[in-house]
Amino acid sequence: MTRMTVKRKLEILSDAAKYDASCASSGSSKRDSRDGNGLGSNEGSGICHAYAPDGRCISLLKILMTNFCVYDCSYCVNRVSSNVPRARFTVDEVVDLTINFYRRNYIEGLFLSSGIIRSPDATMADMVRIARRLRRKESFRGYIHLKTIPDAAPELIAEAGLLADRLSINVELPTDAAVEAYAPEKSPEQIRGAMADVRHRKDAAQDRSHRGRRPPRFAPAGQSTQMIIGADGATDKTILGRSTRLYGDYKLKRVYYSAFSPIPDSSAKLPLISPPLQREHRLYQADWLLRFYGFELDEITSTTRDGNLDLAVDPKLAWALEHRALFPVDVNKAPKELLLRVPGFGVKTVKRIVSTRRHCYLRYDHLLRIGGAMKKAQPFIVAGGWSPGSLTDSACLRARFAPPPEQLTLF
Amino acid sequence: MYHVVIPKIGAATAWRTAARGFLAAQVPPHEICWQEPGAAPELFARTQAPPPTGDIKVSRRFVAMANSVVWHRDRDRFARLYGFLWRLRDAPHLTGDHGDSRLARLRRMEKNVHRCQHKMKAFVRFREIGDPEAPRRSFAAWFEPTHHTVEPTASFFARRFGDMDWRIITPDKTAICVDGVVSFSAGQPRPDLPEDAHEDLWIAYFENIFNPARLKVSAMCSEMPKKYWKNLPEAVAIPNLVKTAPERAEKMARAAPTLPPLRAERMKERLAQGNATDGTLPSQSSALRQRK
Ligand code: SF4
């Protein structure tokens, strides 16, 4: 058999990695290579070095170490029963690609995951070897994200956390039943156990020893996970409920939602649909409201009857439309918590409103300058020179925001 | 009337020194003509700013903003900054006033520069110009920023690429970093950089990380505006990816589910016996068997 070129491997193993939504490289420990003895830096906020035509950020070299896999997850292009071409990178090849891409300013670092070959431990050990080589031999100070294998040995996870900025383990699907049905070799409990383990190691690395020394930091950019949505029948309420628990129980940095997307070689168990991109978008918005805007889970999911978010309007607007009695709010007087509920006002806008109104009376055009999305906010606020009158209660308010219904044609 | 030329290299310090002098000497904005190099001085104008005297206290927020705005390509940037600084004498609270329209404009300019710096950090693409085996490798890039962003952004590259030499050439300034020391010189026309084999690999990566089932060209273009494409090697792949995406997505959807390869059954069996290809799969296999 002729040996596969690195380029061909890269094609296969990046194609296999694209269904992982995360490409984040932010929020890790600050470091640089000014001392001249290494390569790379991390300054807190991540950088997207390119955007693919799917609009997604390309920040990391996101590849699989190998797409050989002995598991048979129905949604996954790498499952043992799929007919895609297979490849496997050597440790050297991954290290070399990472360093050379980094030096050319293509990437912030590496996001490495893998199909499961031989045994979970052997797979994880190879991934750790790559990270170790990058850090020790190449003195690489860029970003490393490792997708850990759920039942790999604890020593391997311990070392992975010291080498990588972020660790992740995918919960894969929103409910345990779905995982059992579509990822038969995986165990939801084991996945949660692995997440708990990472959380504890991270917590432990924060405690100073009795001499006041800090242990080396463990996965400083935290852990994240991903859920595929639209492959099983879970409602948004179920999905958001699951992520709320994940954020709470394991202190996750991020839960990624990945719209189930057609794959080149599908399984009969999971017929293909076009990916529910709008739903994915609404879930991210709801996720944001839960984490940064003080919304409770049932406030968001109670606006619809079937437990799914309104696809036509964003979840904050949907909530406001259902709670018109609370509006309009006076931007010069309302407490911060209420301002955060105004559609069109982001966290930054609210912060600016609160700081500016201390020394001046806010008028409508001030708000424009501050950067509120005023078209959206109009019906819900009172400001100097602006009152929405009967607009807030008007029956057609929703129609103002919802996209027009699809045009009907003669049948 | 004063006529002050702010040089291209070191503009931030030059503007600040001049502004401090004018402020100390109480020269009002309308008596100063701030210029970029190359403009003809007015006849009878004084070309030296008064030397700064004494301590002048200005809010840190203003200084940070000025340090960005001086790199904006707007020709009136120096005058706008001084105009605002002049107003600050009697109304120091102005720096926090989100309602002030002239401040809002400066803030917008600051934002433009920040965005431009951000895009520069993202979109500069180096090519190797030295021996890859040399103890310090060297790289060069050609870049065309929207504002005069090379100087304030060079330190980022110095922090990041500590163990290699690099240069970033732009039409209006060149940043060179040798042995960790950054220096600036005049701009240059587009140089002929040697071909770099890794570009081909990078393009292959770009093509394959894209999911044709999620085509969203507008999202790509708003984050990676077309004006940058000509200097991004991967951009050559975009037209074809966009063109073939719908067809590829449809083909995936239409393709009937395939039968698993023979290998799959064998591997599954071995997995169930607790024996993967050439190692063992512990712990889970018993649970697996029960479920089946
Ligand atoms: S374990 Fe499942 S999801 Fe992971 S690569 Fe294998 S088949 Fe895909």
Tab-separated table of C-alpha atoms in Angstrom, chain A residues 6-7 10-12 14-15 17-19 32-43 45-56 58 60-63 68-72 79-84 86 96-97 99-108 116-121 138 151 180 183-187 190 258-259 261-268 272 275 277 280 352 355-356 359-360 366 369-370, chain B residues 93 96-101 104 108 111 118-128 136-137 139 155-164 177 180-182 196-217 219-220 223-224 232-234 238 241-242 248-249 252-261 263-265 267-268 271 276-284 288 291-292:
chain	number	residue	atom	x	y	z
A	6	VAL	CA	0.213	14.431	4.948
A	7	LYS	CA	-2.064	16.508	2.772
A	10	LEU	CA	-5.163	16.398	6.677
A	11	GLU	CA	-8.082	16.397	4.263
A	12	ILE	CA	-9.612	13.306	5.817
A	14	SER	CA	-10.150	17.791	9.239
A	15	ASP	CA	-13.236	16.720	7.331
A	17	ALA	CA	-13.436	17.012	12.827
A	18	LYS	CA	-15.781	19.647	11.501
A	19	TYR	CA	-18.830	18.478	13.397
A	32	ASP	CA	3.873	35.014	25.766
A	33	SER	CA	7.269	34.172	24.305
A	34	ARG	CA	9.045	37.506	24.652
A	35	ASP	CA	11.860	35.690	26.418
A	36	GLY	CA	12.837	34.226	23.046
A	37	ASN	CA	12.804	30.648	24.320
A	38	GLY	CA	9.525	29.524	22.943
A	39	LEU	CA	6.736	30.102	20.493
A	40	GLY	CA	3.312	31.484	21.090
A	41	SER	CA	1.169	33.653	23.276
A	42	ASN	CA	-2.237	33.789	24.796
A	43	GLU	CA	-3.733	37.119	25.695
A	45	SER	CA	-9.346	36.881	24.068
A	46	GLY	CA	-9.195	34.379	21.267
A	47	ILE	CA	-8.568	35.263	17.647
A	48	CYS	CA	-10.448	33.947	14.661
A	49	HIS	CA	-7.860	33.651	11.945
A	50	ALA	CA	-10.285	32.880	9.184
A	51	TYR	CA	-13.947	32.221	8.526
A	52	ALA	CA	-15.196	29.346	6.467
A	53	PRO	CA	-18.125	29.881	4.089
A	54	ASP	CA	-20.345	28.360	6.777
A	55	GLY	CA	-19.673	31.518	8.788
A	56	ARG	CA	-17.810	29.671	11.475
A	58	ILE	CA	-11.425	29.100	12.337
A	60	LEU	CA	-7.603	26.329	15.884
A	61	LEU	CA	-6.229	23.515	13.824
A	62	LYS	CA	-9.155	21.219	14.521
A	63	ILE	CA	-8.331	17.669	13.575
A	68	PHE	CA	-10.580	4.943	12.829
A	69	CYS	CA	-13.101	4.194	15.524
A	70	VAL	CA	-14.389	1.002	17.045
A	71	TYR	CA	-17.607	2.610	18.297
A	72	ASP	CA	-20.776	2.904	16.313
A	79	ARG	CA	-18.488	5.333	13.299
A	80	VAL	CA	-17.184	1.868	12.641
A	81	SER	CA	-20.045	1.160	10.272
A	82	SER	CA	-19.362	4.126	7.999
A	83	ASN	CA	-17.570	3.837	4.685
A	84	VAL	CA	-15.534	7.040	4.776
A	86	ARG	CA	-9.697	6.391	7.093
A	96	ASP	CA	4.778	19.612	12.788
A	97	LEU	CA	1.492	20.869	11.322
A	99	ILE	CA	3.949	24.473	14.775
A	100	ASN	CA	4.190	25.344	11.112
A	101	PHE	CA	0.632	26.642	10.898
A	102	TYR	CA	1.177	28.650	14.042
A	103	ARG	CA	4.376	30.262	12.776
A	104	ARG	CA	2.538	31.438	9.685
A	105	ASN	CA	-0.146	33.003	11.872
A	106	TYR	CA	-2.881	30.701	10.561
A	107	ILE	CA	-4.028	29.477	13.966
A	108	GLU	CA	-4.105	30.031	17.717
A	116	ILE	CA	-11.329	5.372	19.620
A	117	ILE	CA	-8.715	2.924	18.471
A	118	ARG	CA	-7.417	-0.101	20.298
A	119	SER	CA	-8.430	1.005	23.753
A	120	PRO	CA	-9.483	4.303	25.325
A	121	ASP	CA	-6.206	4.436	27.240
A	138	GLU	CA	8.720	22.737	21.002
A	151	ASP	CA	-13.008	6.172	30.318
A	180	GLU	CA	-28.187	4.819	24.634
A	183	ALA	CA	-24.249	5.940	20.846
A	184	PRO	CA	-24.670	2.411	22.151
A	185	GLU	CA	-21.096	1.994	23.367
A	186	LYS	CA	-21.124	5.200	25.352
A	187	SER	CA	-22.440	5.549	28.841
A	190	GLN	CA	-19.400	7.578	32.541
A	258	SER	CA	-24.507	21.539	17.189
A	259	ALA	CA	-27.361	21.280	14.747
A	261	SER	CA	-25.985	18.017	10.056
A	262	PRO	CA	-25.979	15.661	7.117
A	263	ILE	CA	-22.807	13.621	6.958
A	264	PRO	CA	-21.277	12.097	3.851
A	265	ASP	CA	-22.121	8.543	4.809
A	266	SER	CA	-25.302	8.221	6.781
A	267	SER	CA	-26.645	5.443	8.909
A	268	ALA	CA	-30.065	3.913	8.383
A	272	LEU	CA	-30.657	12.930	7.377
A	275	PRO	CA	-29.529	21.100	9.901
A	277	LEU	CA	-29.589	26.175	12.138
A	280	GLU	CA	-29.311	26.143	17.145
A	352	ARG	CA	-23.402	52.309	29.823
A	355	SER	CA	-23.089	54.891	34.240
A	356	THR	CA	-24.284	57.720	31.994
A	359	HIS	CA	-24.698	62.594	35.411
A	360	CYS	CA	-27.223	63.271	32.715
A	366	HIS	CA	-28.319	59.228	23.759
A	369	ARG	CA	-25.209	56.624	20.600
A	370	ILE	CA	-24.779	54.276	23.507
B	93	HIS	CA	-16.152	64.560	33.361
B	96	GLY	CA	-17.353	59.420	30.612
B	97	ASP	CA	-20.208	61.185	28.851
B	98	HIS	CA	-21.821	58.826	26.390
B	99	GLY	CA	-24.112	61.590	25.218
B	100	ASP	CA	-21.406	63.893	23.820
B	101	SER	CA	-21.369	63.718	20.047
B	104	ALA	CA	-18.877	59.600	20.362
B	108	ARG	CA	-16.007	55.344	16.954
B	111	LYS	CA	-13.226	51.321	17.753
B	118	HIS	CA	-7.807	42.837	15.669
B	119	LYS	CA	-8.133	41.963	11.997
B	120	MET	CA	-4.432	42.456	11.536
B	121	LYS	CA	-3.638	40.008	14.327
B	122	ALA	CA	-5.965	37.571	12.613
B	123	PHE	CA	-5.194	38.010	8.929
B	124	VAL	CA	-1.464	38.587	8.609
B	125	ARG	CA	-0.074	35.518	6.840
B	126	PHE	CA	3.637	34.830	7.058
B	127	ARG	CA	5.755	33.022	4.520
B	128	GLU	CA	9.034	31.474	5.457
B	136	ARG	CA	16.080	31.276	14.378
B	137	ARG	CA	13.659	30.874	11.536
B	139	PHE	CA	9.226	34.897	8.077
B	155	SER	CA	4.234	44.353	19.960
B	156	PHE	CA	1.576	41.656	19.705
B	157	PHE	CA	3.614	39.832	17.082
B	158	ALA	CA	6.763	40.291	19.138
B	159	ARG	CA	5.088	38.726	22.165
B	160	ARG	CA	3.751	35.879	20.101
B	161	PHE	CA	6.642	34.919	17.864
B	162	GLY	CA	9.451	35.204	20.400
B	163	ASP	CA	11.754	32.582	18.927
B	164	MET	CA	11.667	33.672	15.290
B	177	CYS	CA	11.702	42.123	14.414
B	180	GLY	CA	13.292	40.130	19.656
B	181	VAL	CA	13.894	43.802	18.894
B	182	VAL	CA	11.224	45.595	16.884
B	196	ASP	CA	5.616	28.532	0.895
B	197	ALA	CA	4.564	24.885	0.729
B	198	HIS	CA	2.502	25.127	3.884
B	199	GLU	CA	0.033	27.416	2.182
B	200	ASP	CA	-1.161	24.464	0.188
B	201	LEU	CA	-1.784	22.466	3.365
B	202	TRP	CA	-3.560	25.407	4.952
B	203	ILE	CA	-5.877	25.731	1.971
B	204	ALA	CA	-6.599	21.999	2.154
B	205	TYR	CA	-7.509	22.443	5.792
B	206	PHE	CA	-9.739	25.427	5.049
B	207	GLU	CA	-11.596	23.483	2.372
B	208	ASN	CA	-12.208	20.466	4.525
B	209	ILE	CA	-13.179	22.104	7.795
B	210	PHE	CA	-16.064	23.773	5.949
B	211	ASN	CA	-19.440	22.089	6.217
B	212	PRO	CA	-21.336	22.488	2.934
B	213	ALA	CA	-24.624	21.728	4.690
B	214	ARG	CA	-24.333	24.998	6.629
B	215	LEU	CA	-23.521	27.518	3.917
B	216	LYS	CA	-23.741	31.071	5.332
B	217	VAL	CA	-21.794	33.359	3.091
B	219	ALA	CA	-21.727	35.573	8.104
B	220	MET	CA	-18.327	34.798	6.632
B	223	GLU	CA	-16.286	38.817	9.799
B	224	MET	CA	-13.776	38.402	7.009
B	232	LEU	CA	-5.323	35.556	2.391
B	233	PRO	CA	-4.050	32.404	0.670
B	234	GLU	CA	-7.133	30.396	1.693
B	238	ILE	CA	-13.916	30.345	-1.347
B	241	LEU	CA	-16.664	26.061	-1.991
B	242	VAL	CA	-19.636	28.396	-2.157
B	248	ARG	CA	-22.754	18.633	-2.141
B	249	ALA	CA	-25.280	19.045	0.661
B	252	MET	CA	-25.343	13.847	1.043
B	253	ALA	CA	-29.011	14.044	1.847
B	254	ARG	CA	-30.024	12.052	-1.211
B	255	ALA	CA	-27.473	9.299	-0.815
B	256	ALA	CA	-29.129	6.248	0.611
B	257	PRO	CA	-27.696	5.015	3.864
B	258	THR	CA	-24.895	2.631	3.068
B	259	LEU	CA	-24.274	-0.818	4.367
B	260	PRO	CA	-21.557	-0.967	6.953
B	261	PRO	CA	-18.212	-2.290	5.742
B	263	ARG	CA	-14.766	-4.796	8.992
B	264	ALA	CA	-17.415	-3.182	11.191
B	265	GLU	CA	-19.071	-6.425	12.207
B	267	MET	CA	-14.729	-5.031	15.195
B	268	LYS	CA	-18.038	-4.878	16.965
B	271	LEU	CA	-15.480	-5.025	21.133
B	276	ALA	CA	-10.648	-4.276	20.374
B	277	THR	CA	-8.354	-4.365	17.357
B	278	ASP	CA	-5.184	-4.989	19.219
B	279	GLY	CA	-5.679	-4.036	22.786
B	280	THR	CA	-8.315	-4.453	25.364
B	281	LEU	CA	-11.276	-2.308	26.026
B	282	PRO	CA	-11.821	-2.477	29.743
B	283	SER	CA	-14.713	-1.654	32.024
B	284	GLN	CA	-17.387	-0.894	29.488
B	288	LEU	CA	-22.303	-3.352	26.597
B	291	ARG	CA	-27.526	-3.966	26.781
B	292	LYS	CA	-27.428	-5.850	23.525
